[in-house]
Coordinates of C-alpha atoms in Angstrom, one line a residue:
X1 CA -4.4 21.6 10.9
X2 CA -1.4 23.9 10.7
X3 CA 1.6 24.4 8.4
X4 CA 4.7 25.0 10.4
X5 CA 7.9 26.8 9.6
X6 CA 11.0 28.1 11.4
X7 CA 14.7 28.9 11.1
X8 CA 17.5 29.1 13.7
X9 CA 20.5 31.0 12.4
X10 CA 23.4 30.0 14.6
X11 CA 25.8 31.9 12.4
X12 CA 24.5 35.3 13.7
X13 CA 23.0 36.4 10.3
X14 CA 20.1 38.8 10.8
X15 CA 16.4 38.7 9.9
X16 CA 15.3 35.1 10.6
X17 CA 11.8 36.6 10.9
X18 CA 11.8 37.6 7.3
X19 CA 13.0 34.1 6.3
X20 CA 10.3 32.5 8.4
X21 CA 7.6 34.8 6.8
X22 CA 8.7 33.6 3.3
X23 CA 8.5 30.0 4.4
X24 CA 5.0 30.4 5.8
X25 CA 3.9 32.3 2.7
X26 CA 5.1 29.4 0.5
X27 CA 2.8 27.1 2.5
X28 CA -0.3 29.3 2.7
X29 CA -2.4 26.7 0.7
X30 CA -2.0 24.4 3.7
X31 CA -3.1 27.0 6.2
X32 CA -5.2 29.8 4.6
X33 CA -7.2 30.9 7.7
X34 CA -4.6 32.6 9.9
X35 CA -0.8 33.1 10.1
X36 CA 1.4 34.1 13.1
X37 CA 5.0 34.0 14.0
X38 CA 7.4 34.7 16.8
X39 CA 11.1 35.8 16.7
X40 CA 13.7 36.0 19.4
X41 CA 17.1 37.1 18.0
X42 CA 18.5 34.2 16.0
X43 CA 15.3 32.1 16.0
X44 CA 12.0 32.6 14.3
X45 CA 9.1 30.1 14.1
X46 CA 5.4 30.3 13.2
X47 CA 2.4 28.5 11.8
X48 CA -0.4 29.0 9.3
X49 CA -3.8 27.6 10.4
X50 CA -6.4 25.5 8.5
X51 CA -9.4 25.4 10.9
X52 CA -10.9 21.8 11.2
X53 CA -11.6 21.6 15.0
X54 CA -14.0 23.6 17.2
X55 CA -11.1 24.6 19.5
X56 CA -9.1 26.0 16.6
X57 CA -10.9 29.3 17.2
X58 CA -8.7 29.6 20.3
X59 CA -5.5 28.9 18.4
X60 CA -3.0 31.7 18.9
X61 CA 0.3 29.9 18.1
X62 CA 3.2 30.2 18.5
X63 CA 2.6 29.4 22.2
X64 CA 4.9 30.2 25.1
X65 CA 5.1 28.7 28.5
X66 CA 4.3 30.8 31.5
X67 CA 8.0 31.2 32.4
X68 CA 8.9 32.0 28.8
X69 CA 11.3 29.1 28.6
X70 CA 9.4 27.0 26.0
X71 CA 7.9 28.1 22.7
X72 CA 5.8 25.7 20.6
X73 CA 4.3 25.4 17.2
X74 CA 2.2 22.3 16.5
X75 CA 0.2 20.7 13.8
X76 CA -2.1 18.5 15.9
X77 CA -5.4 16.8 16.6
X78 CA -5.5 15.2 20.0
X79 CA -7.8 12.3 20.2
X80 CA -7.4 11.9 24.0
X81 CA -7.5 15.6 24.9
X82 CA -10.2 15.0 27.7
X83 CA -8.0 12.4 29.4
X84 CA -4.9 14.6 29.2
X85 CA -6.8 17.6 30.5
X86 CA -8.0 15.5 33.5
X87 CA -4.4 14.3 34.2
X88 CA -3.2 17.9 34.0
X89 CA -5.9 19.0 36.4
X90 CA -7.6 21.4 33.9
X91 CA -11.3 22.1 34.6
X92 CA -13.6 21.3 31.7
X93 CA -14.5 25.0 31.3
X94 CA -10.9 25.9 31.1
X95 CA -10.0 23.0 28.7
X96 CA -12.8 24.1 26.3
X97 CA -11.0 27.4 25.8
X98 CA -7.7 25.7 24.9
X99 CA -6.7 24.6 21.4
X100 CA -5.0 21.2 21.2
X101 CA -1.5 22.8 20.9
X102 CA -2.1 24.5 24.3
X103 CA -2.9 21.2 25.9
X104 CA 0.2 19.8 24.3
X105 CA 2.3 22.6 25.7
X106 CA 0.9 22.0 29.2
X107 CA 1.8 18.3 28.8
X108 CA 5.3 19.0 27.7
X109 CA 5.8 21.4 30.7
X110 CA 4.5 18.7 33.1
X111 CA 6.1 15.5 31.7
X112 CA 8.8 16.7 29.3
X113 CA 9.5 14.2 26.5
X114 CA 7.6 11.7 28.6
X115 CA 4.4 13.4 27.3
X116 CA 4.9 11.7 23.9
X117 CA 4.0 8.4 25.3
X118 CA 0.7 9.8 26.5
X119 CA -0.4 11.4 23.2
X120 CA -3.1 9.8 21.0
X121 CA -3.8 11.5 17.7
X122 CA -2.1 13.0 14.7
X123 CA 0.6 15.5 15.3
X124 CA 3.9 17.1 14.3
X125 CA 5.4 19.8 16.5
X126 CA 8.5 21.8 17.2
X127 CA 9.5 22.9 20.7
X128 CA 12.1 25.5 21.5
X129 CA 13.8 25.4 24.9
X130 CA 15.5 28.8 25.4
X131 CA 17.4 27.7 28.5
X132 CA 18.8 24.6 27.0
X133 CA 19.2 26.3 23.5
X134 CA 17.6 23.2 21.9
X135 CA 14.9 22.5 19.3
X136 CA 12.8 19.3 19.7
X137 CA 10.9 18.0 16.6
X138 CA 8.5 15.1 16.8
X139 CA 5.8 13.3 14.8
X140 CA 3.0 10.9 15.8
X141 CA 3.6 7.1 15.7
X142 CA 2.0 6.7 12.3
X143 CA 3.3 10.0 10.7
X144 CA -0.1 11.3 9.8
X145 CA 1.3 14.9 9.8
X146 CA 4.4 15.8 7.9
X147 CA 7.5 17.6 9.2
X148 CA 10.7 18.3 7.1
X149 CA 14.0 20.0 7.9
X150 CA 17.3 21.1 6.5
X151 CA 20.6 21.4 8.3
X152 CA 22.7 24.0 6.5
X153 CA 25.9 25.8 7.0
X154 CA 25.2 28.1 10.0
X155 CA 21.4 27.5 10.1
X156 CA 18.7 24.9 10.7
X157 CA 15.3 25.2 9.1
X158 CA 12.1 23.3 9.4
X159 CA 8.7 23.3 7.6
X160 CA 5.7 21.1 7.3
X161 CA 6.2 20.7 3.5
X162 CA 9.3 20.9 1.3
X163 CA 8.0 24.0 -0.5
X164 CA 8.4 25.9 2.8
X165 CA 12.1 25.0 2.9
X166 CA 12.6 25.7 -0.8
X167 CA 11.5 29.3 0.0
X168 CA 15.0 29.8 1.3
X169 CA 17.6 30.5 -1.4
X170 CA 20.3 28.5 0.5
X171 CA 18.4 25.2 0.1
X172 CA 19.0 23.5 -3.3
X173 CA 16.1 22.2 -5.4
X174 CA 16.4 18.8 -6.9
X175 CA 15.2 15.2 -6.6
X176 CA 16.7 12.5 -4.4
X177 CA 17.4 9.8 -6.9
X178 CA 18.2 7.1 -4.3
X179 CA 14.8 7.3 -2.6
X180 CA 12.9 7.5 -5.9
X181 CA 14.7 4.3 -7.0
X182 CA 13.6 2.6 -3.7
X183 CA 10.1 3.7 -4.3
X184 CA 10.1 2.2 -7.8
X185 CA 11.2 -1.1 -6.2
X186 CA 8.3 -0.7 -3.6
X187 CA 10.8 -0.8 -0.7
X188 CA 9.6 0.3 2.7
X189 CA 10.9 3.7 3.7
X190 CA 13.7 3.9 6.2
X191 CA 15.6 6.8 7.6
X192 CA 15.2 10.6 7.2
X193 CA 15.6 10.9 3.4
X194 CA 12.9 12.5 1.4
X195 CA 12.2 12.7 -2.3
X196 CA 14.0 16.1 -2.4
X197 CA 17.8 16.3 -2.2
X198 CA 19.1 17.8 1.1
X199 CA 15.7 17.8 2.7
X200 CA 15.1 15.4 5.6
X201 CA 11.9 14.2 7.3
X202 CA 11.3 13.6 11.0
X203 CA 10.4 9.9 10.8
X204 CA 7.1 8.7 12.3
X205 CA 7.4 7.9 16.0
X206 CA 10.8 9.8 16.2
X207 CA 12.2 12.9 17.8
X208 CA 14.9 15.0 16.3
X209 CA 17.0 17.1 18.7
X210 CA 18.9 20.1 17.4
X211 CA 21.5 22.0 19.4
X212 CA 24.4 24.2 18.4
X213 CA 26.5 21.1 18.3
X214 CA 24.5 19.2 15.8
X215 CA 21.4 17.1 15.0
X216 CA 20.4 13.7 16.6
X217 CA 17.4 11.4 16.0
X218 CA 15.9 8.6 18.0
X219 CA 12.6 6.7 18.2
X220 CA 10.3 7.3 21.1
X221 CA 7.7 4.5 20.4
X222 CA 8.8 0.9 20.1
X223 CA 5.8 -1.5 20.3
X224 CA 6.3 -4.4 22.5
X225 CA 5.2 -8.0 22.0
X226 CA 2.8 -8.7 24.8
X227 CA 0.6 -11.7 24.1
X228 CA -3.0 -11.0 25.1
X229 CA -4.1 -12.8 28.2
X230 CA -7.9 -12.7 28.0
X231 CA -9.6 -15.9 28.9
X232 CA -12.3 -16.1 26.2
X233 CA -12.6 -15.4 22.5
X234 CA -15.6 -13.3 23.3
X235 CA -13.5 -11.0 25.4
X236 CA -11.3 -10.2 22.4
X237 CA -14.4 -9.5 20.4
X238 CA -15.7 -7.1 22.9
X239 CA -12.3 -5.5 23.3
X240 CA -12.1 -4.9 19.6
X241 CA -15.5 -3.4 19.5
X242 CA -14.7 -1.0 22.3
X243 CA -11.5 0.2 20.7
X244 CA -13.2 0.6 17.3
X245 CA -16.0 2.7 18.9
X246 CA -13.5 4.7 20.9
X247 CA -11.2 5.4 17.9
X248 CA -14.1 6.4 15.7
X249 CA -15.8 8.6 18.2
X250 CA -12.6 10.6 18.8
X251 CA -12.2 11.2 15.1
X252 CA -15.6 12.8 14.8
X253 CA -14.5 16.1 16.4
X254 CA -15.5 19.0 14.2
X255 CA -18.3 17.1 12.5
X256 CA -21.3 19.3 12.1
X257 CA -24.3 17.3 10.8
X258 CA -22.6 15.2 8.2
X259 CA -19.4 13.4 7.6
X260 CA -17.9 11.6 4.5
X261 CA -16.6 8.1 4.5
X262 CA -15.0 5.7 2.0
X263 CA -17.2 2.6 1.7
X264 CA -16.0 -0.4 -0.3
X265 CA -17.2 -4.0 -0.1
X266 CA -14.4 -4.8 2.4
X267 CA -14.5 -5.1 6.1
X268 CA -12.4 -2.1 7.0
X269 CA -14.2 0.8 5.3
X270 CA -17.6 -1.0 6.0
X271 CA -16.7 -1.2 9.7
X272 CA -15.7 2.5 9.9
X273 CA -18.8 3.6 8.0
X274 CA -21.2 1.5 10.0
X275 CA -19.6 2.6 13.3
X276 CA -19.8 6.3 12.3
X277 CA -23.5 5.8 11.4
X278 CA -24.2 4.2 14.8
X279 CA -22.4 6.9 16.7
X280 CA -24.1 9.8 14.8
X281 CA -27.6 8.4 14.8
X282 CA -28.3 9.5 18.4
X283 CA -27.6 13.1 17.6
X284 CA -29.2 13.2 14.1
X285 CA -25.9 13.1 12.2
X286 CA -25.6 11.9 8.7
X287 CA -23.0 9.8 6.8
X288 CA -22.3 10.4 3.1
X289 CA -20.6 7.1 2.0
X290 CA -18.7 7.2 -1.3
X291 CA -18.1 4.0 -3.3
X292 CA -15.9 3.9 -6.4
X293 CA -17.5 1.7 -9.1
X294 CA -17.0 1.1 -12.8
X295 CA -19.0 3.1 -15.4
X296 CA -22.5 2.1 -16.1
X297 CA -22.6 -0.8 -18.5
X298 CA -19.0 -1.9 -17.9
X299 CA -19.0 -5.6 -18.6
X300 CA -15.4 -6.7 -18.6
X301 CA -14.8 -9.8 -16.5
X302 CA -14.0 -9.3 -12.8
X303 CA -10.4 -9.4 -11.9
X304 CA -9.5 -12.9 -10.8
X305 CA -10.2 -13.5 -7.1
X306 CA -11.5 -9.9 -6.7
X307 CA -14.8 -8.1 -6.9
X308 CA -14.9 -5.9 -10.0
X309 CA -17.9 -3.8 -8.8
X310 CA -18.1 -3.2 -5.0
X311 CA -21.3 -1.1 -5.3
X312 CA -23.9 -3.8 -4.6
X313 CA -22.2 -5.1 -1.5
X314 CA -21.4 -1.6 -0.2
X315 CA -25.1 -0.8 -0.7
X316 CA -26.1 -3.6 1.6
X317 CA -24.1 -2.0 4.4
X318 CA -25.6 1.4 3.6
X319 CA -29.1 0.0 3.6
X320 CA -28.7 -1.1 7.3
X321 CA -28.5 2.5 8.5
X322 CA -31.2 5.2 7.7
X323 CA -28.7 8.0 8.2
X324 CA -26.3 6.8 5.5
X325 CA -26.6 8.3 2.0
X326 CA -24.8 6.0 -0.4
X327 CA -23.1 7.8 -3.4
X328 CA -21.5 5.9 -6.3
X329 CA -18.5 7.5 -8.0
X330 CA -17.7 6.7 -11.6
X331 CA -14.4 8.1 -12.8
X332 CA -13.2 5.8 -15.7
X333 CA -13.1 8.6 -18.2
X334 CA -10.3 10.2 -16.2
X335 CA -6.7 9.4 -17.0
X336 CA -4.1 8.7 -14.2
X337 CA -1.9 11.3 -16.0
X338 CA -4.5 14.1 -15.7
X339 CA -3.6 15.0 -12.1
X340 CA 0.2 14.5 -12.1
X341 CA 1.1 18.2 -12.2
X342 CA -1.4 19.1 -9.4
X343 CA -0.2 16.1 -7.4
X344 CA 3.4 17.2 -7.7
X345 CA 2.4 20.7 -6.3
X346 CA 0.1 19.5 -3.5
X347 CA 1.9 16.4 -2.3
X348 CA 5.6 17.0 -3.3
X349 CA 6.2 13.3 -3.7
X350 CA 5.5 10.7 -6.4
X351 CA 2.2 8.9 -6.3
X352 CA 2.6 5.2 -5.6
X353 CA -0.7 4.2 -7.4
X354 CA -1.9 6.8 -9.8
X355 CA -4.6 4.5 -11.1
X356 CA -6.2 4.5 -7.6
X357 CA -5.6 8.3 -7.3
X358 CA -8.2 8.8 -10.1
X359 CA -11.1 7.5 -8.0
X360 CA -9.7 8.9 -4.7
X361 CA -9.5 12.4 -6.2
X362 CA -13.1 11.9 -7.6
X363 CA -14.4 11.1 -4.2
X364 CA -12.5 14.0 -2.6
X365 CA -14.0 16.3 -5.3
X366 CA -17.5 15.0 -4.6
X367 CA -17.1 15.5 -0.9
X368 CA -15.7 19.0 -1.4
X369 CA -18.6 20.0 -3.5
X370 CA -21.0 18.9 -0.7
X371 CA -18.9 21.0 1.7
X372 CA -17.9 17.9 3.8
X373 CA -14.6 18.7 5.3
X374 CA -13.9 15.5 7.2
X375 CA -13.6 12.1 5.6
X376 CA -13.1 8.8 7.5
X377 CA -11.5 5.8 6.0
X378 CA -9.8 2.5 7.1
X379 CA -6.5 2.3 5.3
X380 CA -4.7 0.6 8.2
X381 CA -7.3 -2.1 8.7
X382 CA -5.3 -5.0 7.2
X383 CA -2.8 -4.8 10.0
X384 CA -5.3 -4.2 12.8
X385 CA -9.0 -4.8 12.6
X386 CA -9.1 -7.2 9.6
X387 CA -5.7 -8.9 9.9
X388 CA -6.1 -12.3 8.2
X389 CA -4.0 -14.4 10.7
X390 CA -2.4 -16.6 8.1
X391 CA 1.0 -16.2 9.7
X392 CA -0.4 -18.6 12.4
X393 CA 0.6 -21.5 10.1
X394 CA 4.4 -20.8 10.0
X395 CA 4.2 -19.7 13.7
X396 CA 2.9 -23.1 14.6
X397 CA 5.5 -24.8 12.5
X398 CA 8.3 -22.9 14.3
X399 CA 6.8 -23.8 17.6
X400 CA 6.6 -27.5 16.6
X401 CA 2.8 -27.5 17.4
X402 CA 2.2 -29.9 14.6
X403 CA -1.3 -31.2 15.7
X404 CA -2.6 -27.7 16.0
X405 CA -1.0 -26.8 12.6
X406 CA -2.7 -29.8 11.0
X407 CA -6.1 -28.8 12.4
X408 CA -5.7 -25.2 11.3
X409 CA -4.8 -26.3 7.8
X410 CA -7.7 -28.7 7.6
X411 CA -10.1 -25.9 8.8
X412 CA -8.8 -23.6 6.1
X413 CA -9.4 -26.2 3.4
X414 CA -12.9 -27.1 4.7
X415 CA -14.3 -23.8 5.9
X416 CA -12.4 -21.1 3.9
X417 CA -12.0 -23.0 0.6
X418 CA -8.2 -22.8 0.5
X419 CA -6.5 -25.5 -1.5
X420 CA -4.2 -28.0 0.3
X421 CA -1.4 -26.6 -1.9
X422 CA -2.2 -23.1 -0.7
X423 CA -2.0 -24.2 2.9
X424 CA 1.4 -25.8 2.3
X425 CA 2.7 -22.7 0.6
X426 CA 1.5 -20.4 3.4
X427 CA 3.1 -22.7 5.9
X428 CA 6.5 -23.4 4.3
X429 CA 6.8 -20.4 1.9
X430 CA 8.4 -18.1 4.4
X431 CA 11.3 -20.6 4.9
X432 CA 12.0 -21.3 1.2
X433 CA 15.0 -19.7 -0.5
X434 CA 14.2 -17.4 -3.4
X435 CA 15.1 -19.9 -6.1
X436 CA 12.9 -22.6 -4.5
X437 CA 10.0 -20.2 -4.0
X438 CA 10.1 -19.2 -7.6
X439 CA 10.4 -22.8 -8.8
X440 CA 7.4 -23.8 -6.7
X441 CA 5.4 -20.8 -8.0
X442 CA 6.2 -21.7 -11.6
X443 CA 5.4 -25.4 -11.2
X444 CA 2.1 -24.7 -9.5
X445 CA 1.2 -21.9 -12.0
X446 CA 0.9 -19.4 -9.2
X447 CA 2.6 -15.9 -9.2
X448 CA 6.3 -16.3 -9.9
X449 CA 7.0 -12.6 -9.5
X450 CA 10.3 -10.9 -9.6
X451 CA 10.9 -7.2 -9.4
X452 CA 10.9 -6.6 -13.1
X453 CA 7.4 -8.0 -13.4
X454 CA 5.8 -5.1 -11.6
X455 CA 8.2 -2.2 -11.9
X456 CA 9.8 -0.2 -14.7
X457 CA 13.1 0.2 -12.9
X458 CA 16.3 -0.3 -14.9
X459 CA 18.4 -3.4 -14.0
X460 CA 21.6 -1.3 -13.8
X461 CA 19.8 1.2 -11.5
X462 CA 18.8 -1.7 -9.2
X463 CA 22.4 -2.7 -9.0
X464 CA 24.0 0.7 -8.8
X465 CA 21.7 1.7 -6.0
X466 CA 22.4 -1.5 -4.1
X467 CA 18.7 -2.1 -3.7
X468 CA 18.9 -5.9 -3.3
X469 CA 21.2 -5.5 -0.3
X470 CA 19.1 -2.7 1.2
X471 CA 15.9 -4.9 0.8
X472 CA 17.5 -7.7 2.8
X473 CA 18.6 -5.2 5.4
X474 CA 15.0 -3.9 5.7
X475 CA 13.5 -7.4 5.7
X476 CA 11.8 -6.7 2.4
X477 CA 11.2 -9.5 -0.2
X478 CA 11.0 -8.7 -3.9
X479 CA 9.4 -12.1 -4.5
X480 CA 6.5 -11.5 -2.1
X481 CA 6.9 -14.7 0.0
X482 CA 4.5 -15.1 3.0
X483 CA 5.7 -13.8 6.4
X484 CA 6.4 -16.1 9.3
X485 CA 5.9 -13.5 12.1
X486 CA 2.6 -11.6 12.3
X487 CA 3.9 -9.0 14.7
X488 CA 7.0 -8.2 12.6
X489 CA 5.0 -8.2 9.4
X490 CA 2.5 -5.7 10.7
X491 CA 5.1 -3.4 12.1
X492 CA 6.9 -3.5 8.8
X493 CA 3.7 -2.6 7.0
X494 CA 3.0 0.4 9.2
X495 CA 6.5 1.7 8.8
X496 CA 6.7 1.2 5.0
X497 CA 4.7 4.3 4.1
X498 CA 4.7 7.9 5.2
X499 CA 1.2 9.3 5.2
X500 CA 2.0 12.9 6.1
X501 CA 2.4 14.6 2.7
X502 CA -0.8 12.9 1.5
X503 CA -2.9 14.2 4.4
X504 CA -1.6 17.7 4.0
X505 CA -2.0 17.7 0.2
X506 CA -5.7 16.6 0.4
X507 CA -6.5 19.3 2.8
X508 CA -4.9 21.9 0.5
X509 CA -6.4 20.5 -2.7
X510 CA -9.9 19.7 -1.6
X511 CA -10.3 21.1 1.9
X512 CA -10.8 17.6 3.4
X513 CA -9.3 16.3 6.6
X514 CA -8.7 12.5 6.1
X515 CA -8.9 10.6 9.4
X516 CA -8.3 6.8 9.9
X517 CA -9.8 5.3 13.1
X518 CA -8.0 2.1 12.4
X519 CA -4.7 4.0 12.8
X520 CA -5.6 4.9 16.4
X521 CA -2.6 4.1 18.7
X522 CA -4.8 2.5 21.3
X523 CA -6.5 0.2 18.7
X524 CA -3.2 -0.6 17.0
X525 CA -1.5 -1.7 20.2
X526 CA -4.5 -3.7 21.3
X527 CA -4.8 -5.5 18.0
X528 CA -1.1 -6.3 17.7
X529 CA -1.2 -8.1 21.1
X530 CA -4.1 -10.3 20.3
X531 CA -2.9 -13.9 19.8
X532 CA -2.7 -14.8 16.1
X533 CA -5.0 -17.8 16.5
X534 CA -7.9 -15.4 17.4
X535 CA -7.6 -13.9 13.9
X536 CA -7.7 -17.4 12.3
X537 CA -10.0 -19.1 14.7
X538 CA -11.9 -22.0 13.2
X539 CA -10.1 -21.7 9.9
X540 CA -11.7 -18.4 8.9
X541 CA -9.2 -15.7 7.8
X542 CA -10.1 -12.4 9.3
X543 CA -12.2 -14.4 11.7
X544 CA -11.9 -12.0 14.6
X545 CA -13.1 -9.0 12.5
X546 CA -16.0 -11.1 11.2
X547 CA -17.1 -12.0 14.7
X548 CA -16.6 -8.4 16.1
X549 CA -18.5 -6.8 13.2
X550 CA -21.5 -9.2 13.4
X551 CA -23.4 -6.5 15.3
X552 CA -23.1 -3.9 12.6
X553 CA -22.5 -5.4 9.1
X554 CA -24.8 -7.5 6.9
X555 CA -24.0 -11.2 6.5
X556 CA -23.3 -10.8 2.8
X557 CA -20.4 -8.5 3.6
X558 CA -19.1 -10.6 6.5
X559 CA -19.2 -13.8 4.5
X560 CA -17.7 -12.5 1.3
X561 CA -14.3 -14.1 0.6
X562 CA -13.2 -12.0 -2.4
X563 CA -11.5 -8.7 -1.9
X564 CA -12.7 -5.6 -3.7
X565 CA -11.1 -4.0 -6.7
X566 CA -12.3 -0.4 -6.8
X567 CA -12.8 1.1 -10.2
X568 CA -12.0 -2.0 -12.3
X569 CA -12.4 0.1 -15.4
X570 CA -9.3 2.1 -14.6
X571 CA -7.8 1.1 -18.0
X572 CA -10.4 2.9 -20.0
X573 CA -9.2 6.4 -19.0
X574 CA -5.6 5.3 -19.5
X575 CA -6.4 3.9 -23.0
X576 CA -8.2 7.0 -24.0
X577 CA -5.0 9.0 -23.0
X578 CA -2.6 6.6 -24.8
X579 CA -1.2 9.4 -26.9
X580 CA -0.6 11.5 -23.7
X581 CA 1.1 8.4 -22.2
X582 CA 3.4 8.1 -25.1
X583 CA 4.2 11.8 -25.0
X584 CA 5.1 11.8 -21.3
X585 CA 7.4 8.7 -21.8
X586 CA 9.1 10.6 -24.5
X587 CA 9.6 13.6 -22.2
X588 CA 11.0 11.2 -19.6
X589 CA 13.6 9.9 -22.1
X590 CA 14.9 13.5 -22.2
X591 CA 15.1 13.8 -18.5
X592 CA 18.5 12.6 -17.2
X593 CA 17.3 11.5 -13.7
X594 CA 14.2 9.7 -15.1
X595 CA 16.2 8.0 -17.9
X596 CA 18.8 6.8 -15.3
X597 CA 16.1 5.2 -13.2
X598 CA 13.5 3.9 -15.7
X599 CA 13.6 1.3 -18.4
X600 CA 12.3 3.7 -21.1
X601 CA 12.6 1.0 -23.8
X602 CA 10.4 -1.3 -21.8
X603 CA 7.8 1.4 -21.3
X604 CA 7.8 2.3 -24.9
X605 CA 7.3 -1.3 -25.8
X606 CA 4.3 -1.6 -23.6
X607 CA 2.8 1.5 -25.3
X608 CA 3.4 0.0 -28.7
X609 CA 1.9 -3.3 -27.8
X610 CA -1.2 -1.9 -26.1
X611 CA -3.8 -4.6 -25.2
X612 CA -7.2 -4.6 -26.8
X613 CA -8.6 -6.9 -24.2
X614 CA -7.6 -9.0 -21.1
X615 CA -7.2 -6.0 -18.7
X616 CA -8.4 -8.3 -15.9
X617 CA -5.4 -10.6 -16.3
X618 CA -2.7 -10.4 -13.7
X619 CA 0.2 -10.1 -16.1
X620 CA -1.5 -7.2 -17.9
X621 CA -2.3 -5.4 -14.6
X622 CA 1.3 -5.8 -13.4
X623 CA 2.7 -4.4 -16.7
X624 CA 0.4 -1.5 -17.2
X625 CA -1.2 -0.5 -13.8
X626 CA 2.0 -1.1 -11.9
X627 CA 5.1 -0.9 -14.0
X628 CA 4.0 1.6 -16.7
X629 CA 1.8 4.0 -14.8
X630 CA 3.8 3.9 -11.6
X631 CA 7.0 4.4 -13.7
X632 CA 5.4 7.5 -15.3
X633 CA 4.4 8.8 -11.9
X634 CA 8.0 8.5 -10.5
X635 CA 9.5 9.7 -13.7
X636 CA 7.2 12.8 -13.8
X637 CA 8.4 13.6 -10.3
X638 CA 12.0 13.3 -11.2
X639 CA 11.5 15.5 -14.3
X640 CA 9.6 18.2 -12.4
X641 CA 11.9 18.2 -9.4
X642 CA 14.8 18.6 -11.8
X643 CA 13.4 21.9 -13.0
X644 CA 11.7 20.8 -16.2
X645 CA 8.4 22.7 -16.7
X646 CA 7.3 20.9 -20.0

């Protein structure tokens, strides 16, 4: 990985190289192994390197084309570098001496911006075209690597992380209160705004073009609906296995002996862990699979409809493979507030789920102590490998295929244990107006959520920020109604979150490169074009994944219908830190941006009425794990970004 930085002073002011050096120095934690830069009059750009790939030993960025026209800095891991090298006519001996950025530069020289469609992997890069006097900034389709920029009076600057830009005195330091309000409302991210005022991001799957005349932005990847045309269900199964193996294999570059994985009781992390074990077995490689579990002796009831302890099921997967070492991580003694200052420094954005961050950080720490620098996970699996297929019901209703709809509903009742009411709600819920949906939920004693059930946002902030209208514009539903279009739903889910700062922060904080095989572009595009009925075949949600993984997971995992709930004892660390929670909320009440966004009175009321039991109940979880803890996380960011050090 690399941390990038650069500045183009179109106003003629001198010393852009000194500015670039300050920006790189500010990001040294993201690239401690090597630093280089290049300057040509009004433009300076450079990178700091964190070596994670074998070919990084050849990285001499910034790189220049043979004719001197193009200069490149890139933060990149190419997952199809062999295919690209072959298309470029590079001999294997020559390709082995090239870092991924060098292959990228060759591709850009050959195909121009058309090279973007050929790239598979995680990347962010900046290309200077001296002849056209133009900067081109781009990120991969999932945004796994970050890239930020600022367009100021007489200059344009870019950096991987905001702290690189804040090294320049001209760039103000302060929070973007609009975006933090949107985060509180759990709205999907749209546009270039970041959590810092006057700092923009290159959006995933977008290019930003900078000339002396201004800045423009456009997408380069727009997935197309192409219904799969394979003749047999078994063909989709084999296709999914092929893409899973291919994606996982490509993400094992740089593994020497052992690799870390997340392993829960669910299909996604189990599929990744099992596939890694299969691929490494032939070369004597080892998998260290980490599972977050409650403390020993924890006997609180399981969260309704979830597994409170995923350890036993995860162990059945690990037991299938002799080269898996299964490690249980217990972290309930830690508070979600413990890491907020460090999180602010490393990630430079609020944490969406601080309660989960406790066990995630504990796994990262355990992997770091074992000197495992690569960790594979399956965060994107719900929209790819293990998509449940329930949108088939409203899709069939829209298509007036009533006989097939009746059969699909009957199969769900008979084979998946879904109630008839549940089938009706999944079928007709997407078409209900909000008032009817909430009435049905209340009458059936299901979840009648509104935004104030799961957030601590102030009602006047919601109105002043125009969040309800923005939610409709972005096709986001505060009431969590089912979706009627599987393709649109999955596209929305992938665009809702920006993963870049997280990946960079984990590398700096723990020396671990997180990689998600289920976010492989080839696998994503394949899965999104599989007919929805393949995912819900024979009335079994996630049926395609269950069939495809039958060759690598135990029946107990494949047949489990409950989803996992890692570290169900999260509330114990929070309860032990109740005094710290109260102190932080008091600090937030003195922070003007935090007090404008958060319902401080509601948060204080939750602290005063602290539960002594019932932490497994949905209403308690929503009030404390979601509204209170997430509110503190966002408020802490607002407080720190406003310059408060206490």
